[in-house]
Amino acid sequence: MKKTLLFALAALLVLTLFAGCNGGESNTLTMATNAEFPPYEFMEDGKIVGIDAEIAQAIATKLGKELKIENVDFDSLIPGVQTGKYDFVMAGMTVTEDRKEQVDFTQTYATGVQVIIVKEGSKITTADDLFKEGANTKIGVQLATTGDLYCTWDIEDEGLGTVERYNKGADAVMALNTDKVDCVVIDNEPAKVFVQNNPGLKILDTEYITEDYAAAVSKDQPELKADIDKALGELIADGTVKTIIEKYIPAE
Ligand code: ARG
């Protein structure tokens, strides 16, 4: 009797260990982001926090998975998800037709607006000023973001101005502070944070373009995409996403 019990216990232990090992792989969901984008993702006390981090955690919890967050350059997010290095991306990432050819997007969970940051008293007062013949504006952007893509296509390629690309939005803002660029085109929420931290800068009232943010998943992972989409849909429906967003962006 004692022996049988011991044997059973030992067997159970081995099984648990096995499950633990296996689970280590399949029980973790790796989300990649670029934590240079407050309030969606940023570093605080050495930790990645923000709207996307919290929504991703809520998704992982719903799916019964452990969440791991990787902080990488914005332009390596899509390649990383394509090669399976990361399970999904949440990075205030705008859904665009080009990106849709590379990855699958979930439903959208937030809206972004590309805005223009200038120094107080700047000659640039509306978005149209960037498109004027001979304006020759130097525009700072974060590399590979939609701000970069649109300004490259609409302005640089048209010979109307030039685009300076930085690895971090904050570096583009620093360049504006030191007059290396004339303005910065970036999403509205990080823009608000950067302007708050840099006296003498302001956001123009005119908007460049409005966009939708969604999570990105590899095209080879339709089931994962469906799982994340379903979890996200439930979190939107029950108000969790709204609560998380309002925690970081108090309603005006
Ligand atoms: N919404 C813009 C885009 O998709 C900028 C996103 C930047 N996000 C970040 N975590 N740095 O291109």
Short mmCIF file of C-alpha atoms and ligand atoms in Angstrom, two decimals:
data_model
loop_
_atom_site.label_atom_id
_atom_site.label_comp_id
_atom_site.label_asym_id
_atom_site.label_seq_id
_atom_site.Cartn_x
_atom_site.Cartn_y
_atom_site.Cartn_z
CA MET A 1 0.00 0.00 0.00
CA LYS A 2 2.71 2.43 1.04
CA LYS A 3 4.76 1.45 -1.99
CA THR A 4 1.90 2.01 -4.38
CA LEU A 5 1.29 5.43 -2.91
CA LEU A 6 4.95 6.36 -3.17
CA PHE A 7 5.05 5.16 -6.74
CA ALA A 8 1.95 7.14 -7.60
CA LEU A 9 3.43 10.24 -6.00
CA ALA A 10 6.68 9.80 -7.89
CA ALA A 11 4.80 9.35 -11.15
CA LEU A 12 2.77 12.47 -10.42
CA LEU A 13 5.93 14.42 -9.70
CA VAL A 14 7.50 13.35 -12.98
CA LEU A 15 4.34 14.25 -14.87
CA THR A 16 4.14 17.65 -13.23
CA LEU A 17 7.78 18.34 -14.06
CA PHE A 18 7.14 17.37 -17.66
CA ALA A 19 4.07 19.53 -17.92
CA GLY A 20 6.09 22.35 -16.41
CA CYS A 21 8.83 22.03 -19.02
CA ASN A 22 6.48 21.72 -21.94
CA GLY A 23 4.36 24.51 -20.64
CA GLY A 24 7.38 26.75 -20.44
CA GLU A 25 7.30 26.90 -24.22
CA SER A 26 3.65 26.86 -25.08
CA ASN A 27 2.39 28.56 -21.98
CA THR A 28 4.22 31.80 -22.65
CA LEU A 29 2.93 34.47 -24.96
CA THR A 30 5.65 36.82 -26.13
CA MET A 31 4.53 40.32 -26.98
CA ALA A 32 7.00 42.64 -28.68
CA THR A 33 6.84 46.39 -28.40
CA ASN A 34 8.96 49.53 -28.60
CA ALA A 35 8.75 51.18 -25.20
CA GLU A 36 9.40 54.71 -26.46
CA PHE A 37 5.80 55.62 -26.91
CA PRO A 38 4.10 56.97 -23.80
CA PRO A 39 1.39 56.39 -22.66
CA TYR A 40 1.04 53.22 -24.78
CA GLU A 41 4.41 51.79 -23.75
CA PHE A 42 7.28 53.29 -21.83
CA MET A 43 9.84 52.39 -19.20
CA GLU A 44 9.11 53.08 -15.55
CA ASP A 45 11.48 51.87 -12.83
CA GLY A 46 13.05 49.46 -15.31
CA LYS A 47 9.69 47.98 -16.26
CA ILE A 48 7.69 48.25 -19.48
CA VAL A 49 4.35 49.79 -18.58
CA GLY A 50 1.49 51.49 -20.40
CA ILE A 51 -1.78 50.85 -22.18
CA ASP A 52 -0.45 48.15 -24.52
CA ALA A 53 1.41 46.36 -21.73
CA GLU A 54 -1.77 46.21 -19.65
CA ILE A 55 -4.06 45.14 -22.49
CA ALA A 56 -1.53 42.46 -23.50
CA GLN A 57 -1.45 41.22 -19.90
CA ALA A 58 -5.25 41.05 -19.83
CA ILE A 59 -5.25 39.10 -23.12
CA ALA A 60 -2.63 36.66 -21.82
CA THR A 61 -4.55 36.14 -18.58
CA LYS A 62 -7.73 35.41 -20.53
CA LEU A 63 -5.85 32.86 -22.64
CA GLY A 64 -4.30 31.29 -19.52
CA LYS A 65 -0.79 32.22 -20.62
CA GLU A 66 2.23 33.82 -19.04
CA LEU A 67 3.04 37.15 -20.72
CA LYS A 68 6.59 38.06 -21.67
CA ILE A 69 7.29 41.50 -23.13
CA GLU A 70 10.28 42.21 -25.38
CA ASN A 71 11.39 45.78 -25.97
CA VAL A 72 12.90 46.23 -29.47
CA ASP A 73 13.33 48.88 -32.16
CA PHE A 74 10.09 49.80 -33.88
CA ASP A 75 11.34 48.68 -37.30
CA SER A 76 12.13 45.16 -36.07
CA LEU A 77 8.64 44.49 -34.70
CA ILE A 78 7.04 43.29 -37.95
CA PRO A 79 10.05 41.21 -39.10
CA GLY A 80 10.21 39.64 -35.63
CA VAL A 81 6.59 38.57 -35.69
CA GLN A 82 6.95 37.30 -39.27
CA THR A 83 9.84 35.02 -38.33
CA GLY A 84 8.06 33.76 -35.21
CA LYS A 85 10.46 35.39 -32.77
CA TYR A 86 7.50 37.07 -31.10
CA ASP A 87 3.89 35.86 -30.90
CA PHE A 88 2.38 39.28 -31.34
CA VAL A 89 3.06 42.99 -31.43
CA MET A 90 1.31 45.72 -29.50
CA ALA A 91 3.00 49.03 -30.06
CA GLY A 92 0.39 51.65 -30.82
CA MET A 93 0.79 50.15 -34.26
CA THR A 94 -1.32 51.63 -37.01
CA VAL A 95 -3.15 49.32 -39.38
CA THR A 96 -2.00 50.16 -42.92
CA GLU A 97 -2.53 48.42 -46.27
CA ASP A 98 1.22 47.77 -46.64
CA ARG A 99 1.56 46.23 -43.20
CA LYS A 100 -1.54 44.11 -43.81
CA GLU A 101 0.40 42.38 -46.55
CA GLN A 102 3.10 41.43 -44.04
CA VAL A 103 1.13 40.56 -40.90
CA ASP A 104 -2.44 39.99 -39.76
CA PHE A 105 -4.08 42.60 -37.57
CA THR A 106 -6.66 42.04 -34.85
CA GLN A 107 -9.62 44.35 -34.45
CA THR A 108 -8.60 47.86 -33.46
CA TYR A 109 -8.60 48.94 -29.83
CA ALA A 110 -7.62 52.60 -30.04
CA THR A 111 -7.37 55.56 -32.39
CA GLY A 112 -4.31 57.64 -33.09
CA VAL A 113 -3.85 60.93 -34.85
CA GLN A 114 -0.65 62.08 -36.49
CA VAL A 115 0.00 65.59 -35.22
CA ILE A 116 2.68 68.18 -35.78
CA ILE A 117 4.87 69.47 -32.94
CA VAL A 118 6.61 72.82 -33.46
CA LYS A 119 8.47 75.36 -31.37
CA GLU A 120 6.31 78.19 -30.02
CA GLY A 121 6.31 80.97 -32.62
CA SER A 122 7.17 78.64 -35.50
CA LYS A 123 6.43 79.72 -39.08
CA ILE A 124 4.61 76.42 -39.46
CA THR A 125 1.04 76.92 -38.30
CA THR A 126 -0.98 74.34 -40.23
CA ALA A 127 -0.38 70.94 -41.84
CA ASP A 128 -0.70 72.63 -45.25
CA ASP A 129 2.48 74.60 -44.55
CA LEU A 130 4.49 71.38 -44.90
CA PHE A 131 3.17 70.80 -48.40
CA LYS A 132 3.90 74.24 -49.84
CA GLU A 133 6.22 74.49 -52.81
CA GLY A 134 9.60 75.74 -51.58
CA ALA A 135 8.71 75.27 -47.88
CA ASN A 136 11.64 72.88 -47.55
CA THR A 137 10.66 71.86 -44.05
CA LYS A 138 12.91 69.50 -42.11
CA ILE A 139 10.59 67.01 -40.46
CA GLY A 140 11.66 64.79 -37.55
CA VAL A 141 9.99 61.38 -37.19
CA GLN A 142 10.50 58.02 -35.50
CA LEU A 143 11.98 55.58 -38.01
CA ALA A 144 9.48 53.31 -39.81
CA THR A 145 6.41 54.76 -38.11
CA THR A 146 3.48 56.01 -40.15
CA GLY A 147 4.70 59.56 -39.47
CA ASP A 148 7.88 58.57 -41.32
CA LEU A 149 6.05 56.78 -44.14
CA TYR A 150 3.54 59.53 -44.87
CA CYS A 151 6.05 62.38 -44.68
CA THR A 152 8.44 60.43 -46.89
CA TRP A 153 5.79 59.80 -49.56
CA ASP A 154 3.90 63.08 -49.39
CA ILE A 155 6.72 65.52 -48.76
CA GLU A 156 10.24 64.16 -49.26
CA ASP A 157 9.48 62.16 -52.42
CA GLU A 158 7.67 65.21 -53.81
CA GLY A 159 10.73 67.38 -53.24
CA LEU A 160 8.83 69.62 -50.80
CA GLY A 161 11.01 68.99 -47.75
CA THR A 162 13.21 66.42 -46.01
CA VAL A 163 12.63 63.77 -43.35
CA GLU A 164 15.06 63.12 -40.49
CA ARG A 165 14.53 59.68 -38.98
CA TYR A 166 15.29 58.89 -35.34
CA ASN A 167 15.18 55.62 -33.42
CA LYS A 168 13.07 57.19 -30.71
CA GLY A 169 10.31 59.76 -30.85
CA ALA A 170 11.99 61.52 -27.93
CA ASP A 171 15.15 61.92 -30.02
CA ALA A 172 13.16 63.60 -32.79
CA VAL A 173 11.75 65.98 -30.17
CA MET A 174 15.27 66.64 -28.87
CA ALA A 175 16.29 67.51 -32.44
CA LEU A 176 13.40 70.00 -32.59
CA ASN A 177 14.58 71.55 -29.32
CA THR A 178 18.03 72.08 -30.79
CA ASP A 179 16.69 73.33 -34.18
CA LYS A 180 18.00 70.35 -36.14
CA VAL A 181 14.46 69.91 -37.47
CA ASP A 182 11.57 72.38 -37.92
CA CYS A 183 8.82 70.11 -36.68
CA VAL A 184 8.05 66.56 -35.55
CA VAL A 185 5.24 64.42 -36.96
CA ILE A 186 4.13 61.83 -34.42
CA ASP A 187 1.05 60.26 -32.81
CA ASN A 188 -1.01 62.60 -30.62
CA GLU A 189 -0.74 60.87 -27.24
CA PRO A 190 3.07 60.59 -27.13
CA ALA A 191 3.13 64.11 -28.61
CA LYS A 192 1.21 65.40 -25.57
CA VAL A 193 3.67 63.73 -23.19
CA PHE A 194 6.72 65.05 -25.07
CA VAL A 195 5.35 68.60 -25.21
CA GLN A 196 4.55 68.47 -21.51
CA ASN A 197 8.15 67.52 -20.79
CA ASN A 198 9.64 70.14 -23.11
CA PRO A 199 8.61 73.74 -22.43
CA GLY A 200 8.59 75.93 -25.55
CA LEU A 201 7.01 73.30 -27.79
CA LYS A 202 3.38 73.03 -28.89
CA ILE A 203 1.12 70.79 -30.92
CA LEU A 204 -0.57 72.38 -33.93
CA ASP A 205 -4.36 72.31 -33.96
CA THR A 206 -4.49 70.81 -37.43
CA GLU A 207 -4.23 67.06 -37.74
CA TYR A 208 -2.27 65.22 -40.38
CA ILE A 209 -4.22 61.93 -40.47
CA THR A 210 -6.33 59.70 -38.17
CA GLU A 211 -5.41 56.03 -37.72
CA ASP A 212 -6.45 52.79 -36.00
CA TYR A 213 -4.21 50.83 -33.64
CA ALA A 214 -4.32 47.03 -33.56
CA ALA A 215 -2.24 44.06 -32.44
CA ALA A 216 -0.23 42.27 -35.16
CA VAL A 217 0.20 38.50 -35.48
CA SER A 218 2.04 36.36 -38.01
CA LYS A 219 0.07 35.28 -41.08
CA ASP A 220 1.20 31.73 -40.23
CA GLN A 221 -0.69 31.80 -36.91
CA PRO A 222 -4.37 32.12 -37.77
CA GLU A 223 -5.43 30.31 -34.59
CA LEU A 224 -3.37 32.53 -32.33
CA LYS A 225 -4.71 35.55 -34.17
CA ALA A 226 -8.28 34.30 -33.61
CA ASP A 227 -7.59 33.67 -29.89
CA ILE A 228 -6.07 37.10 -29.34
CA ASP A 229 -8.82 38.74 -31.35
CA LYS A 230 -11.52 37.00 -29.32
CA ALA A 231 -9.88 37.90 -25.99
CA LEU A 232 -9.42 41.50 -27.13
CA GLY A 233 -13.04 41.66 -28.29
CA GLU A 234 -14.23 40.52 -24.86
CA LEU A 235 -11.98 43.03 -23.12
CA ILE A 236 -13.38 45.80 -25.30
CA ALA A 237 -16.97 44.64 -24.73
CA ASP A 238 -16.68 44.45 -20.94
CA GLY A 239 -15.05 47.86 -20.65
CA THR A 240 -11.59 46.64 -19.56
CA VAL A 241 -9.83 48.28 -22.51
CA LYS A 242 -11.63 51.56 -21.89
CA THR A 243 -10.67 51.48 -18.20
CA ILE A 244 -7.02 50.82 -19.06
CA ILE A 245 -6.95 53.63 -21.65
CA GLU A 246 -8.59 56.07 -19.24
CA LYS A 247 -6.10 55.19 -16.54
CA TYR A 248 -3.32 56.54 -18.78
CA ILE A 249 -5.30 59.13 -20.76
CA PRO A 250 -7.72 60.83 -18.37
CA ALA A 251 -10.80 61.95 -20.31
CA GLU A 252 -10.71 65.68 -20.94
N1 ARG B 1 1.22 54.61 -34.88
C1 ARG B 1 2.48 54.75 -35.48
C2 ARG B 1 2.80 53.58 -36.38
O1 ARG B 1 2.21 52.58 -36.34
C3 ARG B 1 3.60 54.91 -34.48
C4 ARG B 1 3.73 53.80 -33.50
C5 ARG B 1 5.01 53.89 -32.70
N2 ARG B 1 4.96 52.98 -31.63
C6 ARG B 1 5.96 52.74 -30.76
N3 ARG B 1 5.78 51.89 -29.80
N4 ARG B 1 7.10 53.37 -30.88
O2 ARG B 1 3.70 53.63 -37.15
#
